[in-house]
XYZ file of C-alpha atoms in Angstrom:
686
model
C -0.109 -0.234 -0.138
C 1.206 3.665 -0.655
C 1.675 4.639 3.262
C 3.506 1.193 3.582
C 5.865 2.459 1.262
C 6.745 5.385 2.818
C 6.800 3.679 6.434
C 5.602 -0.132 7.433
C 4.662 1.524 10.934
C 1.458 3.028 9.521
C 0.081 0.119 7.904
C -3.430 -1.054 9.857
C -6.290 -3.121 7.941
C -6.801 -0.670 5.645
C -3.193 -1.620 3.898
C -4.430 -5.291 3.606
C -7.781 -4.012 1.813
C -5.702 -2.189 -0.655
C -3.367 -5.326 -1.345
C -7.147 -7.125 -1.610
C -7.871 -4.211 -3.952
C -4.602 -5.174 -6.395
C -5.764 -9.160 -5.889
C -9.287 -8.471 -7.574
C -7.895 -5.976 -9.944
C -5.657 -8.658 -11.108
C -8.427 -11.672 -11.185
C -10.637 -9.597 -12.972
C -8.146 -7.762 -15.560
C -5.689 -11.021 -15.835
C -2.420 -7.945 -14.663
C -1.608 -6.270 -11.791
C -2.096 -2.706 -12.135
C 1.121 -1.676 -12.373
C 2.889 -4.558 -14.417
C 5.634 -2.572 -15.739
C 8.608 -1.331 -14.471
C 11.334 -2.651 -11.910
C 10.582 -3.167 -8.377
C 11.223 0.465 -7.191
C 8.978 2.184 -10.219
C 6.563 -0.352 -9.044
C 7.031 0.853 -5.408
C 6.839 4.970 -6.675
C 3.233 3.741 -8.875
C 1.661 2.431 -5.764
C 2.610 5.723 -3.912
C 1.537 8.032 -6.208
C -0.207 6.983 -9.614
C -3.741 6.229 -9.422
C -4.417 2.717 -10.371
C -6.156 2.517 -14.215
C -9.849 2.401 -14.900
C -10.568 -1.553 -14.818
C -13.322 -0.644 -17.306
C -10.330 0.018 -20.079
C -9.802 -4.127 -19.879
C -13.306 -5.106 -18.532
C -16.370 -2.809 -20.102
C -18.858 -5.584 -19.112
C -18.225 -4.980 -15.487
C -20.745 -2.711 -13.589
C -20.269 0.709 -11.699
C -21.227 -0.545 -8.540
C -18.069 -3.415 -8.902
C -15.621 -0.305 -10.222
C -16.759 2.235 -7.378
C -16.238 -0.749 -4.859
C -12.587 -1.319 -6.419
C -11.891 2.478 -6.696
C -12.392 2.999 -2.798
C -10.312 -0.522 -2.150
C -7.331 0.926 -3.457
C -7.838 4.327 -3.156
C -4.353 6.388 -2.254
C -5.532 7.887 1.009
C -6.062 5.240 3.727
C -9.040 7.448 5.081
C -11.171 7.213 1.662
C -10.685 3.673 1.998
C -12.960 1.295 3.121
C -12.325 1.299 7.554
C -13.118 -2.445 7.873
C -13.478 -5.845 5.777
C -17.037 -5.426 7.196
C -18.040 -2.398 5.573
C -16.294 -4.202 2.232
C -18.228 -7.220 2.877
C -21.323 -5.153 2.994
C -20.874 -3.217 -0.348
C -19.975 -6.577 -2.179
C -23.163 -8.308 -1.233
C -25.580 -5.456 -2.259
C -23.482 -5.045 -5.001
C -24.030 -8.862 -5.860
C -27.634 -8.537 -5.127
C -28.292 -5.587 -7.541
C -26.018 -7.246 -10.403
C -28.242 -10.138 -9.884
C -25.348 -12.634 -8.607
C -25.677 -15.548 -6.359
C -23.870 -17.321 -4.070
C -22.303 -20.854 -4.792
C -23.821 -22.737 -1.876
C -27.330 -20.938 -0.858
C -27.299 -22.294 2.012
C -24.250 -20.404 2.735
C -25.282 -16.761 4.240
C -23.333 -13.786 5.759
C -25.677 -11.540 8.250
C -24.190 -8.014 9.028
C -25.753 -5.888 11.305
C -26.244 -2.176 10.615
C -23.041 -0.169 11.908
C -23.994 2.153 15.009
C -24.873 5.437 14.486
C -22.349 8.244 13.958
C -22.631 10.352 17.738
C -24.062 13.343 17.368
C -21.977 16.693 17.284
C -21.049 18.517 20.395
C -22.835 21.651 19.144
C -26.356 19.317 18.666
C -26.063 17.153 21.561
C -26.105 20.782 23.615
C -27.844 22.672 21.407
C -31.424 22.382 23.620
C -29.670 24.021 26.641
C -27.615 26.351 25.130
C -30.220 28.215 23.262
C -32.260 29.003 26.319
C -28.944 30.342 27.999
C -28.145 32.174 25.575
C -31.343 33.907 24.691
C -31.212 35.142 29.602
C -27.775 36.671 28.573
C -28.921 38.398 26.449
C -32.103 39.999 27.765
C -29.928 40.281 30.974
C -27.122 42.322 28.949
C -29.854 44.834 27.578
C -31.596 44.712 30.279
C -28.554 45.600 32.458
C -27.170 48.157 29.797
C -30.683 49.988 29.104
C -31.088 50.608 33.012
C -27.615 52.110 33.733
C -27.804 54.381 30.930
C -31.282 55.502 32.551
C -29.543 55.994 35.977
C -27.121 58.829 34.204
C -30.249 61.157 32.701
C -30.808 63.523 34.286
C -33.675 64.315 35.882
C -36.453 66.562 35.111
C -36.631 70.007 35.681
C -39.347 70.530 38.892
C -41.820 73.148 36.615
C -41.288 70.499 33.207
C -42.928 67.967 32.072
C -40.650 65.087 31.780
C -40.743 65.830 27.653
C -39.918 68.998 27.801
C -36.930 68.151 30.116
C -36.316 64.815 27.849
C -35.776 68.128 25.486
C -33.129 69.982 27.261
C -31.140 66.619 28.037
C -27.677 66.149 26.387
C -28.663 64.727 22.580
C -25.374 62.697 22.778
C -28.007 59.781 21.808
C -25.681 57.437 19.557
C -27.218 54.601 17.120
C -25.037 51.229 17.257
C -23.079 51.823 14.689
C -24.005 49.477 11.723
C -21.013 47.919 9.680
C -20.302 49.375 6.258
C -21.488 47.866 2.813
C -18.464 46.312 1.554
C -17.157 44.633 -0.916
C -20.314 41.815 -2.460
C -20.321 38.445 -1.085
C -19.059 36.040 -3.750
C -21.366 33.496 -3.130
C -24.055 36.482 -4.074
C -22.427 36.765 -7.323
C -20.631 33.912 -9.551
C -18.922 36.106 -12.090
C -18.078 40.207 -12.465
C -19.970 42.158 -15.330
C -18.897 41.741 -18.705
C -16.891 44.705 -19.786
C -19.142 47.130 -21.505
C -16.045 49.580 -23.222
C -12.827 49.559 -24.183
C -11.980 50.079 -20.006
C -11.040 47.621 -17.986
C -13.915 46.944 -15.419
C -12.637 44.270 -13.105
C -10.342 46.580 -9.966
C -8.280 45.606 -7.307
C -11.688 46.490 -4.661
C -13.467 43.273 -6.771
C -10.909 40.635 -6.465
C -10.469 41.556 -2.221
C -14.038 39.985 -2.006
C -12.330 37.036 -3.131
C -9.143 36.637 -1.506
C -7.389 39.573 1.405
C -4.683 41.580 -0.782
C -2.180 42.913 1.065
C -1.953 46.889 1.828
C 1.008 48.932 2.583
C 2.633 47.301 5.828
C 1.471 43.632 5.080
C -1.953 44.056 5.954
C -4.933 42.885 3.983
C -7.783 45.312 3.447
C -10.102 43.550 5.838
C -7.004 44.160 8.561
C -6.612 48.146 7.623
C -10.680 48.698 8.094
C -10.801 46.632 10.808
C -7.846 48.940 12.788
C -9.318 52.132 15.263
C -10.217 55.233 13.685
C -9.735 58.779 15.545
C -11.904 60.004 17.454
C -13.139 63.294 15.742
C -14.038 65.974 17.387
C -17.643 65.780 17.421
C -18.311 62.652 19.146
C -18.702 63.265 22.681
C -15.434 61.455 25.139
C -16.603 57.714 26.425
C -17.661 59.527 29.940
C -20.299 62.001 27.991
C -22.137 59.467 26.104
C -25.411 58.098 26.545
C -26.752 55.010 25.989
C -29.480 54.261 23.283
C -32.606 53.846 24.510
C -34.115 50.113 24.043
C -35.976 50.363 20.714
C -32.625 51.720 19.425
C -31.053 48.873 20.192
C -33.164 46.468 18.873
C -33.182 48.648 15.350
C -29.892 48.651 15.078
C -29.790 44.987 15.794
C -32.438 44.178 13.006
C -30.327 46.528 10.898
C -27.298 44.718 11.406
C -29.104 41.153 10.753
C -30.747 42.518 7.518
C -26.969 43.117 6.187
C -25.446 40.458 7.490
C -24.801 39.066 4.224
C -22.429 42.080 3.232
C -21.008 43.205 6.422
C -19.783 40.488 8.285
C -15.730 39.523 7.639
C -14.504 36.890 9.620
C -10.761 36.525 8.728
C -9.232 33.472 7.413
C -7.120 31.938 10.240
C -4.481 31.735 7.939
C -4.326 35.818 7.949
C -2.681 37.065 11.177
C -4.409 39.565 12.495
C -3.529 43.489 12.626
C -0.582 44.470 14.919
C -1.529 47.338 17.321
C 1.380 49.155 18.823
C 2.620 47.321 21.748
C 2.387 43.941 19.641
C 5.152 42.014 19.318
C 7.590 42.510 16.769
C 8.281 39.719 14.033
C 11.312 37.486 14.394
C 13.865 38.091 11.760
C 16.079 34.217 11.286
C 18.531 34.631 9.357
C 20.345 32.125 7.000
C 23.589 32.496 5.983
C 27.666 31.190 6.101
C 28.781 32.979 8.871
C 27.015 31.017 12.360
C 27.076 32.778 15.205
C 24.677 32.832 18.068
C 20.859 33.453 18.047
C 18.847 33.252 15.204
C 21.117 31.835 12.512
C 20.874 28.739 10.828
C 22.775 26.852 7.729
C 19.888 26.261 5.644
C 16.582 27.557 5.111
C 14.457 24.281 6.062
C 16.838 24.645 10.035
C 15.284 28.392 9.953
C 11.570 27.262 8.806
C 11.463 23.994 11.619
C 12.292 27.323 14.067
C 10.173 29.645 12.904
C 6.864 30.871 14.507
C 3.960 32.561 13.142
C 4.734 36.011 11.641
C 8.519 35.886 11.409
C 10.812 36.995 8.689
C 13.396 34.753 7.218
C 16.155 36.444 5.763
C 18.684 34.709 3.457
C 21.914 36.109 3.734
C 24.145 35.050 0.977
C 24.786 35.191 -2.647
C 24.018 32.294 -5.620
C 22.669 29.379 -5.475
C 22.472 27.277 -2.200
C 20.562 23.502 -2.075
C 17.782 23.474 -0.112
C 15.888 20.085 1.399
C 12.079 20.011 1.254
C 10.297 21.573 3.771
C 6.425 21.907 4.860
C 5.146 24.976 6.458
C 1.614 24.380 8.316
C -0.794 26.888 10.504
C 1.975 29.493 10.305
C 2.232 33.403 8.757
C 5.602 33.662 7.570
C 8.121 35.873 4.899
C 11.314 34.784 3.446
C 13.093 37.839 2.066
C 17.136 38.338 1.022
C 19.456 40.345 3.184
C 20.193 43.900 2.257
C 22.794 43.698 -0.684
C 22.171 39.771 -1.340
C 20.555 38.044 -4.473
C 20.341 34.381 -3.006
C 18.981 31.550 -5.285
C 17.190 28.819 -3.037
C 17.897 25.258 -5.147
C 16.104 22.084 -4.552
C 17.523 18.743 -6.208
C 15.367 15.631 -5.308
C 17.622 12.750 -4.210
C 18.154 9.879 -6.479
C 19.467 7.460 -3.216
C 16.184 7.223 -1.661
C 13.264 8.551 -4.126
C 10.370 6.499 -2.725
C 10.606 8.470 0.803
C 12.014 11.623 -0.771
C 8.746 14.454 -0.940
C 7.783 15.047 -4.307
C 6.923 18.745 -3.125
C 9.842 21.047 -2.296
C 7.749 23.476 -0.145
C 4.514 22.195 1.234
C 2.180 24.909 2.640
C -0.840 23.592 4.940
C -3.186 26.238 6.684
C -0.954 29.245 6.523
C 0.046 32.393 4.664
C 3.473 32.453 2.801
C 5.119 35.636 1.228
C 8.000 35.710 -0.840
C 9.976 39.155 -1.720
C 12.636 38.989 -4.089
C 13.713 35.394 -4.293
C 14.816 33.063 -6.873
C 13.680 29.396 -6.373
C 14.549 26.613 -8.806
C 13.257 22.831 -8.826
C 16.686 20.882 -10.663
C 15.038 17.439 -11.700
C 17.427 15.107 -12.543
C 16.968 13.027 -15.975
C 17.345 9.209 -14.462
C 14.826 9.864 -11.265
C 12.611 6.799 -11.195
C 9.478 9.103 -10.650
C 7.327 11.617 -11.740
C 4.471 14.233 -10.061
C 7.614 16.494 -8.883
C 6.529 20.279 -7.655
C 8.370 23.023 -6.695
C 5.053 24.768 -4.529
C 2.810 22.596 -3.175
C -0.790 23.944 -1.067
C -3.034 22.205 0.688
C -6.880 23.415 1.703
C -6.987 27.137 2.533
C -3.858 28.973 2.739
C -2.405 32.225 1.288
C 0.279 32.535 -1.357
C 2.290 35.539 -2.142
C 4.874 36.146 -4.203
C 6.976 40.178 -5.348
C 9.494 40.409 -7.542
C 10.289 36.041 -7.568
C 11.543 34.049 -9.873
C 10.122 30.205 -10.490
C 12.601 27.510 -12.545
C 12.170 24.361 -13.594
C 14.871 22.442 -15.095
C 13.602 19.355 -16.676
C 15.109 19.219 -19.559
C 18.299 18.660 -21.545
C 19.933 20.884 -23.690
C 18.792 19.507 -26.746
C 15.027 20.566 -25.787
C 13.723 16.833 -24.338
C 11.305 16.752 -21.476
C 12.448 14.433 -18.692
C 8.746 14.094 -16.603
C 5.784 14.790 -17.149
C 3.310 16.224 -14.516
C 6.000 18.315 -13.184
C 4.491 21.517 -11.973
C 5.389 24.974 -10.555
C 2.412 25.066 -7.630
C 0.039 22.340 -7.216
C -2.836 22.423 -5.260
C -4.986 20.030 -3.602
C -7.290 20.102 -0.856
C -6.467 19.422 2.568
C -6.326 15.759 3.425
C -9.693 15.644 5.334
C -11.716 17.781 2.642
C -14.346 16.450 0.974
C -15.122 13.475 3.620
C -18.435 12.961 4.478
C -19.852 15.318 7.884
C -23.105 15.555 8.931
C -25.510 17.598 6.884
C -23.530 16.885 3.791
C -20.156 17.147 2.082
C -17.553 19.791 3.726
C -17.112 23.056 1.925
C -13.577 22.963 1.005
C -11.558 26.197 2.047
C -10.428 28.366 -0.877
C -6.593 28.557 -1.954
C -5.278 32.163 -3.014
C -2.391 32.205 -5.094
C -0.767 36.169 -6.030
C 2.372 37.094 -8.043
C 3.386 40.838 -8.611
C 6.295 41.251 -11.121
C 7.187 37.655 -10.943
C 8.946 35.043 -13.447
C 7.768 31.440 -14.023
C 9.956 29.815 -16.892
C 11.071 26.202 -17.474
C 9.622 22.469 -18.910
C 6.232 22.094 -15.964
C 2.919 22.634 -15.808
C 2.396 26.487 -13.877
C -0.921 25.671 -11.682
C -2.445 21.706 -11.644
C -5.288 22.007 -9.378
C -6.544 18.410 -8.073
C -9.920 17.178 -6.866
C -12.132 19.938 -7.591
C -9.860 22.634 -5.308
C -11.034 25.922 -5.385
C -8.283 28.424 -6.455
C -8.095 32.173 -7.000
C -4.853 33.442 -9.019
C -3.650 36.855 -9.316
C -0.561 37.273 -11.683
C 0.078 41.266 -12.154
C 2.776 41.881 -14.370
C 4.781 39.004 -15.298
C 6.439 36.327 -18.019
C 5.314 32.612 -18.105
C 7.359 30.649 -20.418
C 6.661 26.694 -20.243
C 6.435 23.825 -22.550
C 3.090 23.204 -20.922
C -0.062 24.886 -19.769
C -1.103 27.690 -17.218
C -3.599 25.838 -16.210
C -4.657 21.911 -15.562
C -7.187 20.566 -13.443
C -9.206 17.220 -13.838
C -12.406 16.035 -12.741
C -13.992 14.954 -9.654
C -16.037 12.239 -7.853
C -19.095 14.208 -6.381
C -20.342 17.783 -7.914
C -18.536 20.828 -6.693
C -20.518 23.935 -4.531
C -22.221 26.324 -6.078
C -19.085 28.977 -4.811
C -16.838 26.405 -5.527
C -14.417 27.421 -8.672
C -11.362 28.606 -10.581
C -10.771 31.891 -10.836
C -7.433 33.377 -12.801
C -6.732 37.322 -12.992
C -4.122 38.054 -15.559
C -2.829 41.273 -16.269
C -0.145 42.599 -18.059
C 1.090 38.617 -18.489
C 3.366 37.725 -21.539
C 2.539 33.918 -21.594
C 4.489 31.423 -23.323
C 2.299 28.408 -23.131
C 3.428 25.365 -25.437
C 0.684 23.666 -24.218
C -2.316 25.841 -24.187
C -3.674 28.328 -21.923
C -6.207 25.723 -20.083
C -6.570 22.179 -20.027
C -9.472 20.617 -18.128
C -10.353 17.156 -18.226
C -12.835 14.248 -17.416
C -13.546 10.828 -16.646
C -16.177 8.236 -16.687
C -15.062 7.878 -13.007
C -14.403 12.166 -12.280
C -17.316 13.373 -14.705
C -17.708 16.779 -12.755
C -15.711 19.782 -13.043
C -15.173 23.312 -12.209
C -16.393 26.783 -13.461
C -13.454 28.498 -14.854
C -13.232 31.836 -15.018
C -10.479 34.569 -16.725
C -10.355 38.057 -16.599
C -7.400 38.761 -18.533
C -6.447 42.394 -19.933
C -3.493 43.354 -22.198
C -1.948 39.728 -22.042
C 0.057 37.952 -25.475
C -0.550 34.598 -25.424
C 1.743 32.554 -27.404
C 0.799 28.630 -27.878
C 2.234 26.066 -30.369
C 0.906 25.620 -33.487
C -1.954 23.533 -33.545
C -2.743 23.907 -29.797
C -5.852 25.253 -28.564
C -6.024 28.360 -26.056
C -8.543 26.620 -24.418
C -8.885 22.231 -24.220
C -11.761 20.634 -22.674
C -12.350 16.877 -22.583
C -15.241 14.702 -21.342
C -18.098 12.897 -22.126
C -21.151 15.357 -21.160
C -21.174 17.465 -24.356
C -20.381 20.473 -26.199
C -22.486 22.720 -24.533
C -22.266 21.673 -20.931
C -18.266 22.156 -21.630
C -18.660 25.693 -22.939
C -21.146 26.553 -20.103
C -18.266 26.221 -17.797
C -15.517 28.927 -19.011
C -16.550 32.091 -18.459
C -14.201 34.683 -20.463
C -13.639 38.809 -20.026
C -10.856 39.900 -22.221
C -9.708 43.444 -23.123
C -6.770 44.083 -25.431
C -4.980 40.688 -25.150
C -2.977 39.785 -28.290
C -2.835 36.107 -29.278
C 0.000 35.200 -31.003
C 0.440 32.008 -33.061
C -2.855 30.797 -31.877
C -4.527 29.043 -34.691
C -7.265 27.083 -32.640
C -9.158 28.981 -29.628
C -11.360 26.539 -28.137
C -11.466 22.816 -28.605
C -14.197 20.577 -26.997
C -12.932 16.844 -27.130
C -15.495 13.550 -26.220
C -13.788 11.015 -24.295
C -15.259 8.845 -26.977
C -12.456 8.438 -29.419
C -15.165 7.869 -32.439
C -16.314 11.610 -31.786
C -14.829 14.343 -33.211
C -13.721 17.458 -31.893
C -15.278 21.104 -31.566
C -13.164 23.600 -32.206
C -13.592 27.108 -32.821
C -11.326 29.684 -34.520
C -10.586 32.998 -33.813
C -13.661 34.180 -35.494
C -15.798 31.855 -33.874
C -14.107 33.054 -30.988
C -15.005 36.552 -31.238
C -18.566 36.193 -32.002
C -18.885 33.433 -29.066
C -17.910 36.085 -26.683
C -18.708 39.478 -28.115
C -17.143 43.319 -27.625
C -18.697 42.710 -23.754
C -16.452 39.488 -23.020
C -13.982 39.495 -25.630
C -12.789 43.335 -26.543
C -10.427 44.776 -28.908
C -8.227 41.487 -29.535
C -5.958 40.880 -31.839
C -3.703 38.228 -33.665
C -1.881 41.020 -35.504
C 2.138 40.307 -35.086
C 3.920 41.433 -32.154
C 6.697 43.571 -32.519
C 9.251 41.895 -30.631
C 12.683 44.205 -30.360
C 14.302 40.565 -29.297
C 12.818 37.427 -29.533
C 14.505 33.734 -28.049
C 15.302 31.332 -30.998
C 13.752 27.929 -30.592
C 16.978 26.301 -29.849
C 17.054 27.054 -26.138
C 15.021 25.288 -23.672
C 12.308 27.359 -21.555
C 14.381 27.509 -18.404
C 16.703 29.620 -20.034
C 14.704 32.477 -21.255
C 14.662 35.345 -19.741
C 12.352 38.889 -19.939
C 14.874 40.624 -21.710
C 14.450 37.948 -24.338
C 10.486 39.073 -25.118
C 11.136 42.979 -24.996
C 9.068 44.390 -27.266
C 10.011 47.666 -30.132
C 7.415 49.639 -30.438
C 7.153 53.484 -30.921
C 7.284 56.362 -27.953
C 3.531 55.749 -26.858
C 1.942 55.924 -23.759
C 3.219 53.129 -21.728
C -0.036 51.959 -20.743
C -1.395 51.105 -24.154
C 1.446 48.468 -24.877
C 0.225 44.910 -23.846
C 2.747 42.131 -21.870
C 4.846 42.036 -18.554
C 7.069 45.532 -18.124
C 10.529 43.855 -18.504
C 11.848 46.539 -16.276
C 9.840 45.695 -13.376
C 10.672 42.001 -13.458
C 13.644 40.335 -11.610
C 16.930 40.542 -13.133
C 17.290 36.409 -14.386
C 20.751 35.251 -15.977
C 20.438 33.245 -18.943
C 22.621 30.207 -19.880
C 22.686 31.464 -23.422
C 23.380 34.312 -25.296
C 20.275 36.646 -26.713
C 20.609 37.442 -30.174
C 18.582 39.864 -32.290
C 15.974 37.359 -34.209
C 14.736 39.989 -37.263
C 12.109 39.198 -39.395
C 9.699 38.299 -36.500
C 6.395 40.021 -36.554
C 7.955 43.156 -38.456
C 5.647 46.174 -38.899
C 6.514 49.498 -39.026
C 5.840 52.146 -36.424
C 3.241 53.592 -38.254
C 0.850 50.792 -38.637
C 1.660 50.011 -35.132
C 0.634 53.187 -33.727
C -2.555 53.181 -36.224
C -3.629 49.955 -34.676
C -2.939 51.022 -31.583
C -4.771 54.262 -31.703
C -7.897 52.916 -33.069
């Protein structure tokens, strides 16, 4: 079993059920799940690769048996049958539905139903908690009311009470109702389409989906939560008088009416705003000159010793190899020391690849910020394993990169890619996500990924999403050069919730995506897909010849597949893009449906695709095809244009990107998309 390959001490009855599933697979298909390769390769395949669909070998088998076999051979032990009794129960039900009868009719197995799960704590104690809570609220309201009444001035002797109240200090203050903020993303699935040539999707819209850091490292919600300075017309606390009881209940009712748009529950991954007396973050130093205190010889050691909110400074120059690390429930910032240019390098170990983690940096339920850092993954050619990842996120977390570069070296100088399914960033749900809970399936937390003035280059998928995990990606000014796709997402066994989706905002991105912009796939065993929304502005997309910009594969037809993609584009360039959209059926006998540029524009209309262009891009320097993509730099993709307003030119701003060293000279390639300056200026002015 997978857990037995990692550590035999973790094996239990569920490991035997996995082995029994492999035996059943062999009995049904006549071959083991992973028949090829050496013993080491088989161990790696059992550990990470999904077993083949049994219906490929036996299409006559019922779907119930396929589901039972899939549950027996699940990689996560928690998703398998917990006891043999549960397995026997499902097998008997499957046999009864399929009309199978035991060989000996006299033999019968009686199974008792499993005990009902214990009610959760909240439901067990709800009958007495609600009356107590109501009583406490009434007591507090009455106490507040009478204490305020005691502080009111008494009426004048010769005046009626109403006149006396009219002369009382009018310091009565309503209970403040929170101001309306960004709309709840559950209330609106997608932004309004573009109605003009102005890009309408703003930073404030994006803050409703995940917090964007403001000045001082605080999020917008944290800045709004800080106490405001007291104005001159507000009475000091000692002079204030409380509201009357009708005002209290009016304010409470108003609060509950507006609660959907005003409540902001901060994510546990984001630390609250620090006050003036709060403890300052500790700075941990990684350098060659070791000393006493917070100095470490490696980044992994510093991360192991770090606490929530700490800062790690890398005070060295050039590349340094590191070991994989995992950050859990922690807010951490990694930055270079002043005057240093560090490069963090990961190189998987070939000695024991079974026990070596597939992810170099794993973030679980936390927030990681990388500032001015270069991170590289070197995948050896002869390593008997795939699915390597530079950065991996589990569950709800936040990843932010500013002026960073990500490099994956997964190809030789002859441009041959070594390993498939390598990813820059891999987003997975938490290990317990999707497990059944009372009242239905638990909602998966959101993963937010933000890149600002950053570069990603190499032979890997940029973002690989597993198991219908909700991800929001924001990339502001950057360069992506990859042999694969920007986004790759598979299917799931259960339908996603209405508020679960993939959302990508790409602004001023030069994307060299030889494998296309987006690749979505589903299988008969995982038929469900997430809705993907793109918000793209002033981008340049470059694909390989014949590769579709968006590719979908499934068995539910063209119209349902296209309904799961929402596009908002403004002034984007499409170089070498011949096929804009392809929907491929899982049945090889069904021809795929393709969409050309003109059909693409007509499908979305000017409100969703504003001023797109397939005109040749004028490059001042463009890399030739004999260099691997992990050696490309922003200087390779410099545009040559007349002195126009810089805001009207598409693609990345190379001067704002981090400098990168190239392994080869950067020759100028004349004749690629050359048009004169007059034509260029005329096109942009139109």
